CSV table of C-alpha atoms and ligand atoms in Angstrom, one decimal:
chain,number,residue,atom,x,y,z
A,1,MET,CA,34.3,12.4,-4.5
A,2,ARG,CA,34.7,9.2,-6.5
A,3,VAL,CA,31.5,7.3,-6.8
A,4,LYS,CA,32.0,3.6,-6.4
A,5,ASN,CA,30.1,1.1,-8.6
A,6,VAL,CA,27.9,-1.6,-7.3
A,7,ASN,CA,27.5,-4.5,-9.7
A,8,ILE,CA,24.2,-6.3,-9.8
A,9,GLY,CA,23.4,-9.7,-11.2
A,10,ILE,CA,19.7,-10.5,-11.9
A,11,LEU,CA,18.3,-14.0,-11.9
A,12,GLY,CA,15.2,-13.8,-14.2
A,13,LEU,CA,14.5,-11.0,-16.6
A,14,GLY,CA,10.7,-11.4,-16.8
A,15,THR,CA,8.1,-9.0,-15.4
A,16,VAL,CA,9.8,-8.0,-12.2
A,17,GLY,CA,13.4,-8.2,-13.6
A,18,GLY,CA,12.4,-6.2,-16.6
A,19,GLY,CA,10.8,-3.6,-14.3
A,20,VAL,CA,13.9,-3.4,-12.2
A,21,VAL,CA,16.0,-2.6,-15.3
A,22,ASN,CA,13.5,0.0,-16.6
A,23,VAL,CA,13.2,1.8,-13.2
A,24,LEU,CA,17.0,1.8,-12.5
A,25,THR,CA,17.5,3.3,-16.0
A,26,ARG,CA,14.7,5.9,-15.9
A,27,ASN,CA,15.4,7.0,-12.3
A,28,GLN,CA,19.2,6.6,-12.4
A,29,ALA,CA,20.0,10.2,-11.2
A,30,GLU,CA,17.6,10.0,-8.3
A,31,ILE,CA,18.8,6.5,-7.3
A,32,THR,CA,22.4,7.5,-7.5
A,33,ARG,CA,21.7,10.6,-5.4
A,34,ARG,CA,19.9,8.5,-2.7
A,35,SER,CA,22.4,5.6,-2.6
A,36,GLY,CA,25.6,7.5,-3.2
A,37,LYS,CA,26.8,4.8,-5.7
A,38,ASN,CA,26.6,4.0,-9.3
A,39,ILE,CA,24.5,0.9,-9.7
A,40,THR,CA,25.2,-1.2,-12.8
A,41,ILE,CA,23.3,-4.3,-13.8
A,42,THR,CA,26.2,-6.2,-15.3
A,43,HIS,CA,24.7,-9.7,-15.8
A,44,ALA,CA,21.3,-11.4,-16.1
A,45,ALA,CA,20.4,-15.0,-16.3
A,46,VAL,CA,17.4,-15.8,-18.6
A,47,ARG,CA,15.8,-18.9,-19.8
A,48,ASP,CA,15.9,-17.9,-23.5
A,49,ILE,CA,18.4,-15.3,-24.7
A,50,ASN,CA,16.4,-14.5,-27.8
A,51,GLN,CA,13.1,-13.9,-26.1
A,52,ASP,CA,11.4,-10.4,-26.4
A,53,ARG,CA,11.5,-8.4,-23.2
A,54,ILE,CA,10.0,-5.4,-21.6
A,55,CYS,CA,13.4,-3.8,-21.1
A,56,SER,CA,16.6,-3.2,-23.0
A,57,THR,CA,19.5,-5.6,-22.4
A,58,ASP,CA,22.0,-3.7,-24.5
A,59,ASP,CA,24.5,-3.2,-21.7
A,60,ILE,CA,23.8,-6.5,-19.8
A,61,SER,CA,25.7,-9.7,-20.3
A,62,LEU,CA,23.0,-12.4,-20.7
A,63,THR,CA,23.5,-16.1,-19.7
A,64,GLN,CA,21.4,-19.1,-19.5
A,65,ASP,CA,23.3,-20.5,-16.6
A,66,PRO,CA,22.2,-18.7,-13.4
A,67,PHE,CA,25.1,-20.2,-11.4
A,68,GLU,CA,27.5,-18.2,-13.6
A,69,ILE,CA,26.0,-15.1,-11.8
A,70,VAL,CA,26.0,-16.4,-8.2
A,71,ASN,CA,29.6,-17.5,-8.7
A,72,ASN,CA,30.8,-14.3,-10.4
A,73,ASN,CA,33.3,-12.5,-8.1
A,74,ASP,CA,32.6,-9.1,-9.7
A,75,ILE,CA,28.9,-9.2,-8.7
A,76,ASP,CA,28.1,-7.6,-5.3
A,77,VAL,CA,24.3,-8.1,-5.1
A,78,VAL,CA,22.2,-10.8,-6.6
A,79,LEU,CA,18.5,-10.2,-7.4
A,80,GLU,CA,16.6,-13.5,-7.3
A,81,LEU,CA,13.5,-13.0,-9.5
A,82,VAL,CA,12.9,-16.5,-10.9
A,83,GLY,CA,10.4,-17.6,-8.2
A,84,GLY,CA,9.7,-21.1,-6.9
A,85,THR,CA,11.4,-22.9,-4.1
A,86,GLY,CA,13.6,-25.3,-6.0
A,87,LEU,CA,16.3,-23.8,-8.2
A,88,ALA,CA,15.7,-20.4,-6.6
A,89,LYS,CA,16.7,-21.8,-3.2
A,90,ASP,CA,19.9,-23.4,-4.5
A,91,LEU,CA,20.8,-20.1,-6.2
A,92,VAL,CA,20.2,-18.0,-3.1
A,93,GLU,CA,22.2,-20.4,-0.9
A,94,GLN,CA,25.1,-20.4,-3.3
A,95,ALA,CA,25.1,-16.6,-3.7
A,96,ILE,CA,25.0,-16.2,0.1
A,97,LYS,CA,27.8,-18.7,0.6
A,98,ASN,CA,29.8,-16.7,-2.0
A,99,GLY,CA,29.4,-13.6,0.3
A,100,LYS,CA,26.9,-11.8,-1.9
A,101,HIS,CA,23.9,-9.8,-0.7
A,102,VAL,CA,20.6,-11.2,-2.0
A,103,ILE,CA,17.3,-9.4,-2.7
A,104,THR,CA,14.3,-11.5,-3.6
A,105,ALA,CA,10.6,-11.0,-4.5
A,106,ASN,CA,10.0,-14.7,-3.8
A,107,LYS,CA,7.4,-15.0,-1.0
A,108,ALA,CA,7.2,-18.8,-1.1
A,109,LEU,CA,10.9,-19.1,-0.7
A,110,ILE,CA,11.0,-16.8,2.3
A,111,ALA,CA,7.8,-18.1,3.9
A,112,ILE,CA,8.9,-21.8,3.6
A,113,HIS,CA,12.8,-21.6,3.8
A,114,GLY,CA,13.3,-18.1,5.3
A,115,ASN,CA,14.5,-19.3,8.7
A,116,GLU,CA,17.3,-21.4,7.4
A,117,LEU,CA,18.2,-18.9,4.6
A,118,LEU,CA,18.4,-16.0,7.1
A,119,GLU,CA,20.6,-18.1,9.4
A,120,LEU,CA,22.8,-18.8,6.5
A,121,ALA,CA,23.0,-15.1,5.6
A,122,LYS,CA,23.8,-14.2,9.2
A,123,ALA,CA,26.6,-16.8,9.2
A,124,ASN,CA,28.0,-15.4,6.0
A,125,ASN,CA,27.6,-11.7,7.1
A,126,THR,CA,25.5,-10.9,4.1
A,127,HIS,CA,22.0,-9.4,3.7
A,128,LEU,CA,18.9,-11.3,2.5
A,129,LEU,CA,16.1,-8.8,1.9
A,130,PHE,CA,12.6,-9.4,0.6
A,131,GLU,CA,10.4,-6.3,0.8
A,132,ALA,CA,9.0,-7.0,-2.7
A,133,ALA,CA,7.7,-10.4,-1.5
A,134,VAL,CA,4.8,-8.8,0.4
A,135,ALA,CA,2.2,-6.6,-1.2
A,136,GLY,CA,4.4,-5.6,-4.1
A,137,GLY,CA,5.2,-1.9,-4.1
A,138,ILE,CA,3.8,-1.2,-0.6
A,139,PRO,CA,6.8,-0.7,1.7
A,140,ILE,CA,5.1,-2.6,4.5
A,141,LEU,CA,8.1,-4.5,6.0
A,142,LYS,CA,10.1,-1.2,6.2
A,143,SER,CA,7.1,0.5,7.8
A,144,LEU,CA,6.9,-2.3,10.4
A,145,GLU,CA,10.6,-2.3,11.1
A,146,GLN,CA,11.4,1.4,10.9
A,147,GLY,CA,8.4,3.7,11.1
A,148,LEU,CA,6.5,1.7,13.6
A,149,SER,CA,9.5,0.3,15.5
A,150,ALA,CA,8.4,2.0,18.8
A,151,ASN,CA,5.1,-0.1,18.9
A,152,GLN,CA,3.9,-3.4,20.0
A,153,VAL,CA,1.9,-4.5,17.0
A,154,GLU,CA,-1.6,-5.6,18.0
A,155,LEU,CA,-3.0,-6.5,14.6
A,156,VAL,CA,-2.0,-6.8,11.0
A,157,ALA,CA,-4.9,-7.3,8.6
A,158,GLY,CA,-4.3,-7.1,4.9
A,159,ILE,CA,-5.7,-7.6,1.5
A,160,ILE,CA,-2.6,-9.2,0.2
A,161,ASN,CA,-3.7,-11.0,-2.9
A,162,GLY,CA,-4.7,-8.8,-5.8
A,163,THR,CA,-6.2,-11.6,-7.9
A,164,GLY,CA,-8.6,-12.6,-5.0
A,165,ASN,CA,-9.5,-9.0,-4.4
A,166,PHE,CA,-10.2,-8.4,-8.1
A,167,ILE,CA,-12.5,-11.5,-8.2
A,168,LEU,CA,-14.4,-10.5,-5.1
A,169,THR,CA,-14.8,-6.9,-6.3
A,170,GLU,CA,-16.2,-8.0,-9.7
A,171,MET,CA,-18.6,-10.5,-8.1
A,172,ARG,CA,-19.9,-7.8,-5.7
A,173,ASP,CA,-20.1,-4.9,-8.2
A,174,LYS,CA,-21.1,-6.7,-11.4
A,175,GLY,CA,-22.7,-9.9,-10.1
A,176,ARG,CA,-20.2,-11.9,-12.2
A,177,ASP,CA,-19.4,-15.6,-11.6
A,178,PHE,CA,-16.2,-16.7,-9.8
A,179,ASP,CA,-14.9,-18.7,-12.8
A,180,ASP,CA,-15.5,-16.1,-15.3
A,181,VAL,CA,-13.6,-13.4,-13.3
A,182,LEU,CA,-10.7,-15.8,-12.6
A,183,LYS,CA,-10.2,-16.3,-16.3
A,184,GLU,CA,-10.1,-12.5,-16.8
A,185,ALA,CA,-7.6,-12.2,-13.9
A,186,GLN,CA,-5.3,-14.8,-15.6
A,187,ALA,CA,-5.6,-13.1,-19.0
A,188,LEU,CA,-4.7,-9.7,-17.3
A,189,GLY,CA,-1.6,-11.3,-15.8
A,190,TYR,CA,-2.6,-10.8,-12.1
A,191,ALA,CA,-2.8,-14.5,-11.2
A,192,GLU,CA,0.1,-16.8,-10.1
A,193,ALA,CA,1.4,-19.4,-12.6
A,194,ASP,CA,-0.8,-21.8,-10.6
A,195,PRO,CA,-4.0,-19.8,-9.9
A,196,THR,CA,-4.9,-22.1,-7.0
A,197,PHE,CA,-2.2,-20.3,-5.1
A,198,ASP,CA,-4.3,-17.1,-5.5
A,199,VAL,CA,-7.8,-18.5,-5.0
A,200,GLU,CA,-7.0,-21.1,-2.3
A,201,GLY,CA,-5.1,-18.5,-0.2
A,202,ILE,CA,-1.6,-20.0,-0.4
A,203,ASP,CA,-0.1,-16.9,-1.9
A,204,ALA,CA,-1.7,-14.7,0.8
A,205,ALA,CA,-0.5,-17.2,3.5
A,206,HIS,CA,3.1,-16.9,2.2
A,207,LYS,CA,2.9,-13.2,2.5
A,208,LEU,CA,1.2,-13.3,5.9
A,209,ALA,CA,3.9,-15.6,7.3
A,210,ILE,CA,6.4,-12.9,6.5
A,211,LEU,CA,4.2,-10.1,7.8
A,212,GLY,CA,3.5,-11.9,11.1
A,213,SER,CA,7.2,-12.7,11.6
A,214,ILE,CA,8.3,-9.1,11.1
A,215,ALA,CA,5.4,-7.6,13.0
A,216,PHE,CA,5.9,-9.7,16.2
A,217,GLY,CA,9.6,-10.6,16.0
A,218,CYS,CA,8.8,-14.3,15.6
A,219,LYS,CA,10.5,-16.9,13.4
A,220,LEU,CA,8.6,-17.7,10.3
A,221,GLN,CA,5.9,-20.2,10.8
A,222,PHE,CA,4.1,-20.8,7.5
A,223,ASP,CA,2.8,-24.2,8.6
A,224,ASN,CA,0.9,-22.7,11.5
A,225,ILE,CA,-1.3,-20.5,9.3
A,226,SER,CA,-4.9,-21.6,8.9
A,227,THR,CA,-5.6,-21.0,5.2
A,228,GLU,CA,-8.9,-20.8,3.3
A,229,GLY,CA,-9.4,-19.4,-0.1
A,230,ILE,CA,-12.2,-17.7,-1.9
A,231,SER,CA,-13.2,-20.5,-4.3
A,232,GLN,CA,-16.2,-21.4,-2.1
A,233,ILE,CA,-17.7,-17.9,-2.0
A,234,SER,CA,-20.9,-17.8,-3.9
A,235,GLY,CA,-22.9,-14.9,-5.4
A,236,GLU,CA,-25.5,-15.6,-2.7
A,237,ASP,CA,-22.9,-15.0,0.1
A,238,VAL,CA,-21.9,-11.7,-1.6
A,239,ALA,CA,-25.5,-10.6,-1.8
A,240,PHE,CA,-26.3,-11.6,1.8
A,241,ALA,CA,-23.1,-9.7,3.0
A,242,THR,CA,-24.2,-6.6,1.1
A,243,GLU,CA,-27.7,-6.8,2.6
A,244,LEU,CA,-26.3,-7.1,6.1
A,245,GLY,CA,-24.0,-4.1,5.7
A,246,TYR,CA,-20.7,-5.9,4.9
A,247,SER,CA,-18.3,-6.5,2.1
A,248,ILE,CA,-16.5,-9.8,1.7
A,249,LYS,CA,-12.7,-9.4,1.5
A,250,HIS,CA,-10.0,-12.1,1.5
A,251,LEU,CA,-7.8,-11.1,4.5
A,252,GLY,CA,-4.6,-12.2,6.0
A,253,ILE,CA,-4.9,-11.6,9.7
A,254,ALA,CA,-2.1,-11.8,12.3
A,255,LYS,CA,-2.6,-11.1,16.0
A,256,LYS,CA,-0.5,-11.7,19.1
A,257,ILE,CA,-2.7,-12.5,22.1
A,258,ASP,CA,-1.3,-13.6,25.5
A,259,ASN,CA,2.1,-14.2,23.8
A,260,LYS,CA,0.5,-16.6,21.2
A,261,VAL,CA,0.6,-15.8,17.5
A,262,GLN,CA,-2.7,-16.2,15.6
A,263,MET,CA,-2.3,-16.2,11.8
A,264,ARG,CA,-5.2,-16.9,9.4
A,265,VAL,CA,-6.1,-16.3,5.8
A,266,HIS,CA,-9.8,-16.5,5.0
A,267,PRO,CA,-12.7,-14.7,3.4
A,268,THR,CA,-14.0,-12.2,5.9
A,269,LEU,CA,-17.1,-10.0,6.2
A,270,ILE,CA,-16.0,-6.5,7.1
A,271,PRO,CA,-18.3,-3.5,7.5
A,272,LYS,CA,-18.7,-1.9,4.1
A,273,THR,CA,-17.9,1.5,5.5
A,274,SER,CA,-14.4,0.4,6.7
A,275,LEU,CA,-11.4,1.6,4.7
A,276,LEU,CA,-10.3,-1.9,3.8
A,277,ALA,CA,-13.8,-2.7,2.4
A,278,ASN,CA,-13.2,0.0,-0.1
A,279,VAL,CA,-9.9,-1.3,-1.4
A,280,ASP,CA,-11.1,-2.7,-4.7
A,281,GLY,CA,-9.9,-4.4,-7.8
A,282,VAL,CA,-6.4,-5.7,-7.9
A,283,MET,CA,-5.1,-3.2,-5.2
A,284,ASN,CA,-3.6,-4.4,-1.9
A,285,ALA,CA,-3.8,-2.7,1.5
A,286,VAL,CA,-2.4,-3.6,4.9
A,287,LEU,CA,-3.9,-2.3,8.2
A,288,VAL,CA,-1.4,-2.3,11.1
A,289,LYS,CA,-2.5,-1.4,14.7
A,290,GLY,CA,0.3,-0.4,17.0
A,291,ASN,CA,-0.2,0.1,20.7
A,292,ALA,CA,1.2,3.6,20.5
A,293,VAL,CA,0.3,4.9,17.0
A,294,GLY,CA,-3.2,3.3,16.8
A,295,PRO,CA,-4.5,2.1,13.4
A,296,THR,CA,-2.4,2.9,10.3
A,297,LEU,CA,-3.2,1.8,6.7
A,298,TYR,CA,-0.9,1.2,3.7
A,299,TYR,CA,-2.4,1.0,0.2
A,300,GLY,CA,-0.9,0.4,-3.2
A,301,ALA,CA,-0.2,-2.0,-6.1
A,302,GLY,CA,0.5,-5.5,-4.9
A,303,ALA,CA,2.0,-6.7,-8.1
A,304,GLY,CA,3.2,-5.4,-11.5
A,305,ASP,CA,6.6,-4.8,-13.0
A,306,GLU,CA,7.5,-1.4,-11.8
A,307,ALA,CA,5.6,-1.5,-8.5
A,308,THR,CA,7.5,-4.6,-7.5
A,309,ALA,CA,10.7,-3.2,-8.9
A,310,SER,CA,10.2,-0.1,-6.6
A,311,ALA,CA,10.5,-2.4,-3.6
A,312,VAL,CA,13.4,-4.4,-4.9
A,313,ILE,CA,15.4,-1.2,-5.6
A,314,ALA,CA,14.5,0.2,-2.2
A,315,ASP,CA,16.1,-2.9,-0.7
A,316,LEU,CA,19.2,-2.4,-2.9
A,317,ILE,CA,19.6,1.2,-1.7
A,318,ASP,CA,19.2,0.0,1.9
A,319,ILE,CA,22.0,-2.5,1.4
A,320,ILE,CA,24.2,0.2,-0.2
A,321,LYS,CA,23.6,2.7,2.5
A,322,ASP,CA,23.7,0.1,5.3
A,323,THR,CA,20.3,1.0,6.5
A,324,VAL,CA,18.9,-2.5,6.3
A,325,SER,CA,16.1,-3.2,8.7
A,326,HIS,CA,14.2,-6.4,8.1
A,327,ASP,CA,16.8,-9.2,8.0
A,328,ILE,CA,19.8,-10.1,10.2
A,329,LEU,CA,19.7,-7.0,12.3
A,330,GLY,CA,16.3,-7.9,13.8
A,331,TRP,CA,16.5,-11.5,12.9
A,332,GLN,CA,19.0,-12.6,15.5
A,333,ASN,CA,16.6,-11.6,18.2
A,334,PHE,CA,13.6,-13.3,16.7
A,335,GLU,CA,11.9,-15.9,18.8
A,336,ASP,CA,10.0,-19.2,18.3
A,337,CYS,CA,6.6,-17.8,19.2
A,338,PRO,CA,3.9,-20.4,20.2
A,339,ALA,CA,0.9,-20.5,17.8
A,340,CYS,CA,-2.7,-20.1,19.0
A,341,ASP,CA,-4.8,-23.2,18.5
A,342,THR,CA,-7.3,-22.5,15.7
A,343,ASN,CA,-10.1,-23.8,17.8
A,344,ASP,CA,-9.4,-21.2,20.5
A,345,ILE,CA,-9.8,-18.3,18.1
A,346,GLU,CA,-12.7,-16.0,19.0
A,347,SER,CA,-14.7,-14.4,16.3
A,348,VAL,CA,-18.1,-13.3,15.2
A,349,PHE,CA,-19.4,-15.5,12.4
A,350,TYR,CA,-21.7,-15.4,9.4
A,351,LEU,CA,-23.5,-18.6,8.6
A,352,ARG,CA,-25.5,-19.5,5.5
A,353,LEU,CA,-27.9,-22.3,5.6
A,354,LEU,CA,-30.2,-23.9,3.0
A,355,ALA,CA,-33.1,-25.5,4.9
A,356,THR,CA,-36.4,-27.1,4.0
A,357,ASP,CA,-39.2,-24.7,4.6
A,358,LYS,CA,-41.3,-26.3,7.4
A,359,PRO,CA,-42.6,-25.0,10.7
A,360,GLY,CA,-40.0,-25.2,13.5
A,361,VAL,CA,-36.9,-25.2,11.5
A,362,LEU,CA,-35.6,-21.8,12.7
A,363,ALA,CA,-36.7,-22.6,16.2
A,364,ASP,CA,-34.6,-25.9,16.1
A,365,ILE,CA,-31.6,-24.0,14.8
A,366,THR,CA,-31.8,-21.3,17.4
A,367,ALA,CA,-32.3,-23.9,20.1
A,368,ILE,CA,-29.0,-25.6,19.2
A,369,PHE,CA,-27.3,-22.2,19.3
A,370,ALA,CA,-28.8,-21.5,22.7
A,371,ASN,CA,-27.6,-24.9,24.0
A,372,HIS,CA,-24.0,-23.8,23.0
A,373,SER,CA,-24.5,-20.3,24.5
A,374,ILE,CA,-24.3,-18.8,21.1
A,375,SER,CA,-26.4,-15.7,20.6
A,376,VAL,CA,-27.9,-14.8,17.2
A,377,GLU,CA,-27.3,-11.2,16.4
A,378,ALA,CA,-29.1,-11.0,13.0
A,379,VAL,CA,-31.1,-13.3,10.7
A,380,VAL,CA,-32.1,-12.8,7.1
A,381,GLN,CA,-34.2,-15.2,5.2
A,382,LYS,CA,-34.9,-15.1,1.5
A,383,GLN,CA,-38.2,-16.1,-0.2
A,384,ILE,CA,-38.7,-19.8,-0.4
A,385,ASP,CA,-37.2,-21.1,-3.6
A,386,SER,CA,-38.8,-23.5,-6.2
A,387,LYS,CA,-37.5,-26.5,-4.3
A,388,ASN,CA,-39.2,-25.4,-1.1
A,389,ASN,CA,-35.9,-24.4,0.5
A,390,ALA,CA,-35.3,-21.4,2.7
A,391,HIS,CA,-32.0,-19.5,2.2
A,392,ILE,CA,-31.0,-18.2,5.6
A,393,ALA,CA,-28.1,-16.0,6.8
A,394,ILE,CA,-27.2,-15.7,10.5
A,395,ILE,CA,-24.8,-13.6,12.3
A,396,THR,CA,-23.6,-14.8,15.7
A,397,ASN,CA,-22.1,-13.0,18.7
A,398,MET,CA,-18.3,-13.3,19.5
A,399,ILE,CA,-17.6,-17.0,20.2
A,400,LYS,CA,-14.9,-19.5,20.3
A,401,THR,CA,-14.4,-21.4,17.0
A,402,SER,CA,-14.7,-24.7,18.7
A,403,GLU,CA,-18.1,-23.8,20.2
A,404,LEU,CA,-19.3,-22.7,16.8
A,405,ASN,CA,-18.1,-25.9,15.1
A,406,GLU,CA,-19.8,-28.1,17.6
A,407,ALA,CA,-23.1,-26.2,17.1
A,408,VAL,CA,-22.8,-26.3,13.3
A,409,ALA,CA,-22.1,-30.0,13.4
A,410,GLU,CA,-25.3,-30.5,15.4
A,411,ILE,CA,-27.3,-28.4,13.0
A,412,GLN,CA,-25.8,-30.2,10.0
A,413,LYS,CA,-27.2,-33.6,11.3
A,414,ASN,CA,-30.8,-32.5,10.8
A,415,ASP,CA,-32.7,-33.7,7.7
A,416,PHE,CA,-34.0,-30.3,7.0
A,417,ILE,CA,-30.4,-29.0,6.2
A,418,GLN,CA,-29.9,-29.4,2.4
A,419,GLU,CA,-26.2,-28.5,2.0
A,420,ASP,CA,-23.1,-27.9,4.1
A,421,VAL,CA,-23.5,-24.8,6.3
A,422,LYS,CA,-21.3,-22.1,5.1
A,423,ILE,CA,-19.2,-20.4,7.8
A,424,ILE,CA,-17.3,-17.1,7.2
A,425,HIS,CA,-15.5,-15.0,9.9
A,426,ILE,CA,-16.7,-11.4,10.5
A,427,GLU,CA,-14.2,-8.8,11.7
A,428,THR,CA,-15.0,-5.3,12.6
A,429,LEU,CA,-11.2,-4.5,12.7
A,430,ASP,CA,-11.7,-2.0,15.6
B,1,HSE,N1,-0.7,-13.3,-7.7
B,1,HSE,C1,-0.3,-12.3,-6.8
B,1,HSE,C2,-1.5,-11.5,-6.5
B,1,HSE,C3,0.8,-11.5,-7.4
B,1,HSE,O1,-2.5,-11.7,-7.2
B,1,HSE,O2,-1.5,-10.6,-5.6
B,1,HSE,C4,1.6,-10.7,-6.4
B,1,HSE,O3,2.2,-11.5,-5.4
C-alpha cells in the first residue's frame, strides 16, 4: 500500500520544536507504523537562521517569515511552538483560515483565546489540538476525553507548574530560601521567560482553565480562576506544615458542585502521606476523580524538549488517524458553565499569626472564631521570639471562605497582631 506523506510546518524551533524534530527522527519507524503515514517536516520558521539548535535542520527549509508557513499550500499541519498571545494568535488564525490543522503547546493562547480559536477551527473544519499545553508529556487531556469518558468528573487537582514544585520541594527538604531556589530554577531552564508566571500562579491558571474545560465540558473561563502563587510562602509555613503532618504544594483545583464550576490555583497543605505530596522537584501530577472510576493519578514531566514533543506528536498522530478527542468533536457541545463565587468555597484552612506574647491573646483569637462558628482543630505555638512575639499556626474546621475572611479581618484589627495573618487552604483530596 502506498504511504501518503503528511507535510508539517513548525513555527519556532527552540526547545519544544527541536524536541519534535529529534523525536520524529529517532522514532520514525514507530510513528509511521502508528499513524500509517510518512510525516515530513518540510519547513520551519525561526527567529535567527544561523543560531545553534538542539536538532538537525538538514532537510528542513528554514524561513524567518512565519507567515510563509501558514500560507504554504503544501503544508497540512502547522505546529505553533513560538508561545505568547500576540503573533502566535495571528499565525494560528491564519493557518486555520487556510484550512490547516494546528497543534500548539501554548497554554496562554488556549486559556485566553481558546473559545474563539476553537470556533474558528470548527467553522473551517480543521483541528486545533493542545495536549502539550497542559502538564507537558502527561497525556491528561486524552485521558479525560478518552479513557475517562464514561465518568462525571468530580475533582481535578494537579501540580501543574514544575518550577513552583521545584521551589517548594527545595524549601521543604533543604530549608533553602525562595529567591535562591528560583534563581536555580531559571538557570536550569524550568521557569517561564517571565518567572512571575510560575511563582504567581498564572502559568498554572492557564493550564487549569484548559483542564477544567475538558473535565466538565465547559467553555474556557480563565478569568474566573482565583489565582495565588507561592511567592508569599515562608520557610516558617513550610516548617509548620511539616510539624502538622502536611506538605505545601501549589495546586490547581477544579470542582463542579451543584452545576457551578470552582477553579482555583493556590498553595495548599495536603497530608504528607498523600500521593500528590510525594510528587517532588520539577515533576507534575494530576489527580482526577471520576464518579465511576474513583481516584486516578497521572504523573510525569511537565516540561522539557522531548516530553513536550511526545504530546505534540501524539496530537499529530490523532489528526492523521482521525482519532481526535479534545477539540471540535467535544467542543460543539461545550456549555457556558456558571462559576462558583470564591466567597462560597468551603475549605479547611491553615492560619499563621504573629502575635505579641501577653495573657489572653489566644483566648481573644479563639473567641472571635467562636463568634463566627469556626472550630479550631489544631494549634501550634513556637517559643516566644526575641521581640516577645508568639508564632502561632491554627487549623480550622471546614468553613465557608467568607466566614473565615470575616473572622480574620476581626482578628487583624487587634493591636497584638504584628503582621498580616497568613491563610492557606488545606485539602485532604479524599
Ligand atoms: N514553566 C513551566 C513549568 C513550563 O515550570 O511548569 C511548562 O509549562
